Amino acid sequence: MKATFRIIYKVVGFILLFFLLGTLFVYIETVVIEENIESFVDESGILQNKYEKSLIPIIASSIISYFVIFHIPWFRKKED
């Protein structure tokens, strides 16, 4: 039973941390890129940018989340 709760805790923790870090990294990437890229309004009146977002923030978020959740010993067995 304890092992099941640990697995559920780790999976939920990974997913939450992945989304939070991913959102933060994508926001930082957008802010950094938009300051250096020129925007324009196309024929439909929608503001367009001349860049495509990369997958680097998503990959970094997944790697960091994996190491934080699965490699840091949150649950240690108590020694008698």
PDB file of C-alpha atoms in Angstrom:
ATOM      1  CA  MET A   1       0.000   0.000   0.000  1.00  0.00           C
ATOM      2  CA  LYS A   2       2.830   2.386   0.861  1.00  0.00           C
ATOM      3  CA  ALA A   3       4.551   1.659  -2.427  1.00  0.00           C
ATOM      4  CA  THR A   4       1.385   2.500  -4.338  1.00  0.00           C
ATOM      5  CA  PHE A   5       1.096   5.868  -2.598  1.00  0.00           C
ATOM      6  CA  ARG A   6       4.743   6.603  -3.339  1.00  0.00           C
ATOM      7  CA  ILE A   7       4.266   5.858  -7.029  1.00  0.00           C
ATOM      8  CA  ILE A   8       1.102   7.971  -7.203  1.00  0.00           C
ATOM      9  CA  TYR A   9       2.844  10.798  -5.334  1.00  0.00           C
ATOM     10  CA  LYS A  10       5.827  10.706  -7.686  1.00  0.00           C
ATOM     11  CA  VAL A  11       3.725  10.613 -10.850  1.00  0.00           C
ATOM     12  CA  VAL A  12       1.441  13.451  -9.718  1.00  0.00           C
ATOM     13  CA  GLY A  13       4.451  15.434  -8.514  1.00  0.00           C
ATOM     14  CA  PHE A  14       6.215  14.938 -11.835  1.00  0.00           C
ATOM     15  CA  ILE A  15       3.189  16.069 -13.830  1.00  0.00           C
ATOM     16  CA  LEU A  16       2.600  19.166 -11.687  1.00  0.00           C
ATOM     17  CA  LEU A  17       6.262  20.174 -11.658  1.00  0.00           C
ATOM     18  CA  PHE A  18       6.525  19.532 -15.396  1.00  0.00           C
ATOM     19  CA  PHE A  19       3.608  21.853 -16.163  1.00  0.00           C
ATOM     20  CA  LEU A  20       4.754  24.561 -13.756  1.00  0.00           C
ATOM     21  CA  LEU A  21       8.350  24.565 -14.978  1.00  0.00           C
ATOM     22  CA  GLY A  22       7.249  24.234 -18.603  1.00  0.00           C
ATOM     23  CA  THR A  23       4.965  27.235 -18.269  1.00  0.00           C
ATOM     24  CA  LEU A  24       7.714  29.267 -16.613  1.00  0.00           C
ATOM     25  CA  PHE A  25      10.335  28.328 -19.225  1.00  0.00           C
ATOM     26  CA  VAL A  26       8.008  29.003 -22.173  1.00  0.00           C
ATOM     27  CA  TYR A  27       7.094  32.384 -20.662  1.00  0.00           C
ATOM     28  CA  ILE A  28      10.768  33.274 -20.220  1.00  0.00           C
ATOM     29  CA  GLU A  29      11.528  32.176 -23.783  1.00  0.00           C
ATOM     30  CA  THR A  30       8.655  34.254 -25.128  1.00  0.00           C
ATOM     31  CA  VAL A  31       9.693  37.371 -23.212  1.00  0.00           C
ATOM     32  CA  VAL A  32      13.341  37.052 -24.244  1.00  0.00           C
ATOM     33  CA  ILE A  33      12.560  36.391 -27.915  1.00  0.00           C
ATOM     34  CA  GLU A  34       9.844  39.036 -28.290  1.00  0.00           C
ATOM     35  CA  GLU A  35      12.221  41.775 -27.182  1.00  0.00           C
ATOM     36  CA  ASN A  36      14.607  40.933 -30.023  1.00  0.00           C
ATOM     37  CA  ILE A  37      12.147  40.023 -32.815  1.00  0.00           C
ATOM     38  CA  GLU A  38      10.138  42.426 -34.900  1.00  0.00           C
ATOM     39  CA  SER A  39       6.382  41.848 -34.979  1.00  0.00           C
ATOM     40  CA  PHE A  40       4.040  42.790 -37.803  1.00  0.00           C
ATOM     41  CA  VAL A  41       0.321  42.797 -38.539  1.00  0.00           C
ATOM     42  CA  ASP A  42      -0.696  40.506 -41.399  1.00  0.00           C
ATOM     43  CA  GLU A  43      -3.591  40.956 -43.844  1.00  0.00           C
ATOM     44  CA  SER A  44      -6.163  39.576 -41.407  1.00  0.00           C
ATOM     45  CA  GLY A  45      -5.174  42.086 -38.728  1.00  0.00           C
ATOM     46  CA  ILE A  46      -3.582  39.522 -36.434  1.00  0.00           C
ATOM     47  CA  LEU A  47      -0.254  40.346 -34.823  1.00  0.00           C
ATOM     48  CA  GLN A  48       2.385  37.924 -36.112  1.00  0.00           C
ATOM     49  CA  ASN A  49       5.943  37.247 -35.033  1.00  0.00           C
ATOM     50  CA  LYS A  50       8.771  36.064 -37.264  1.00  0.00           C
ATOM     51  CA  TYR A  51       9.893  33.240 -34.981  1.00  0.00           C
ATOM     52  CA  GLU A  52       8.852  29.734 -34.114  1.00  0.00           C
ATOM     53  CA  LYS A  53       8.989  28.488 -30.563  1.00  0.00           C
ATOM     54  CA  SER A  54      11.470  25.748 -29.808  1.00  0.00           C
ATOM     55  CA  LEU A  55      11.114  22.553 -27.819  1.00  0.00           C
ATOM     56  CA  ILE A  56      14.029  23.408 -25.520  1.00  0.00           C
ATOM     57  CA  PRO A  57      11.857  24.682 -22.601  1.00  0.00           C
ATOM     58  CA  ILE A  58       9.677  21.574 -22.706  1.00  0.00           C
ATOM     59  CA  ILE A  59      12.651  19.216 -22.808  1.00  0.00           C
ATOM     60  CA  ALA A  60      14.407  21.124 -20.008  1.00  0.00           C
ATOM     61  CA  SER A  61      11.230  21.055 -17.933  1.00  0.00           C
ATOM     62  CA  SER A  62      10.847  17.303 -18.310  1.00  0.00           C
ATOM     63  CA  ILE A  63      14.501  16.604 -17.443  1.00  0.00           C
ATOM     64  CA  ILE A  64      14.490  18.856 -14.365  1.00  0.00           C
ATOM     65  CA  SER A  65      11.158  17.436 -13.183  1.00  0.00           C
ATOM     66  CA  TYR A  66      12.436  13.887 -13.593  1.00  0.00           C
ATOM     67  CA  PHE A  67      15.572  14.535 -11.551  1.00  0.00           C
ATOM     68  CA  VAL A  68      13.739  16.435  -8.815  1.00  0.00           C
ATOM     69  CA  ILE A  69      10.971  13.883  -8.359  1.00  0.00           C
ATOM     70  CA  PHE A  70      12.668  10.550  -9.049  1.00  0.00           C
ATOM     71  CA  HIS A  71      16.278  11.072  -7.974  1.00  0.00           C
ATOM     72  CA  ILE A  72      15.939  13.083  -4.778  1.00  0.00           C
ATOM     73  CA  PRO A  73      15.137  10.660  -1.963  1.00  0.00           C
ATOM     74  CA  TRP A  74      11.954  12.189  -0.564  1.00  0.00           C
ATOM     75  CA  PHE A  75      11.002   8.997   1.219  1.00  0.00           C
ATOM     76  CA  ARG A  76      13.764   7.431   3.232  1.00  0.00           C
ATOM     77  CA  LYS A  77      13.324   4.249   5.167  1.00  0.00           C
ATOM     78  CA  LYS A  78      13.659   4.779   8.880  1.00  0.00           C
ATOM     79  CA  GLU A  79      16.397   2.728  10.405  1.00  0.00           C
ATOM     80  CA  ASP A  80      15.629   0.944  13.656  1.00  0.00           C
TER      81      ASP A  80
END
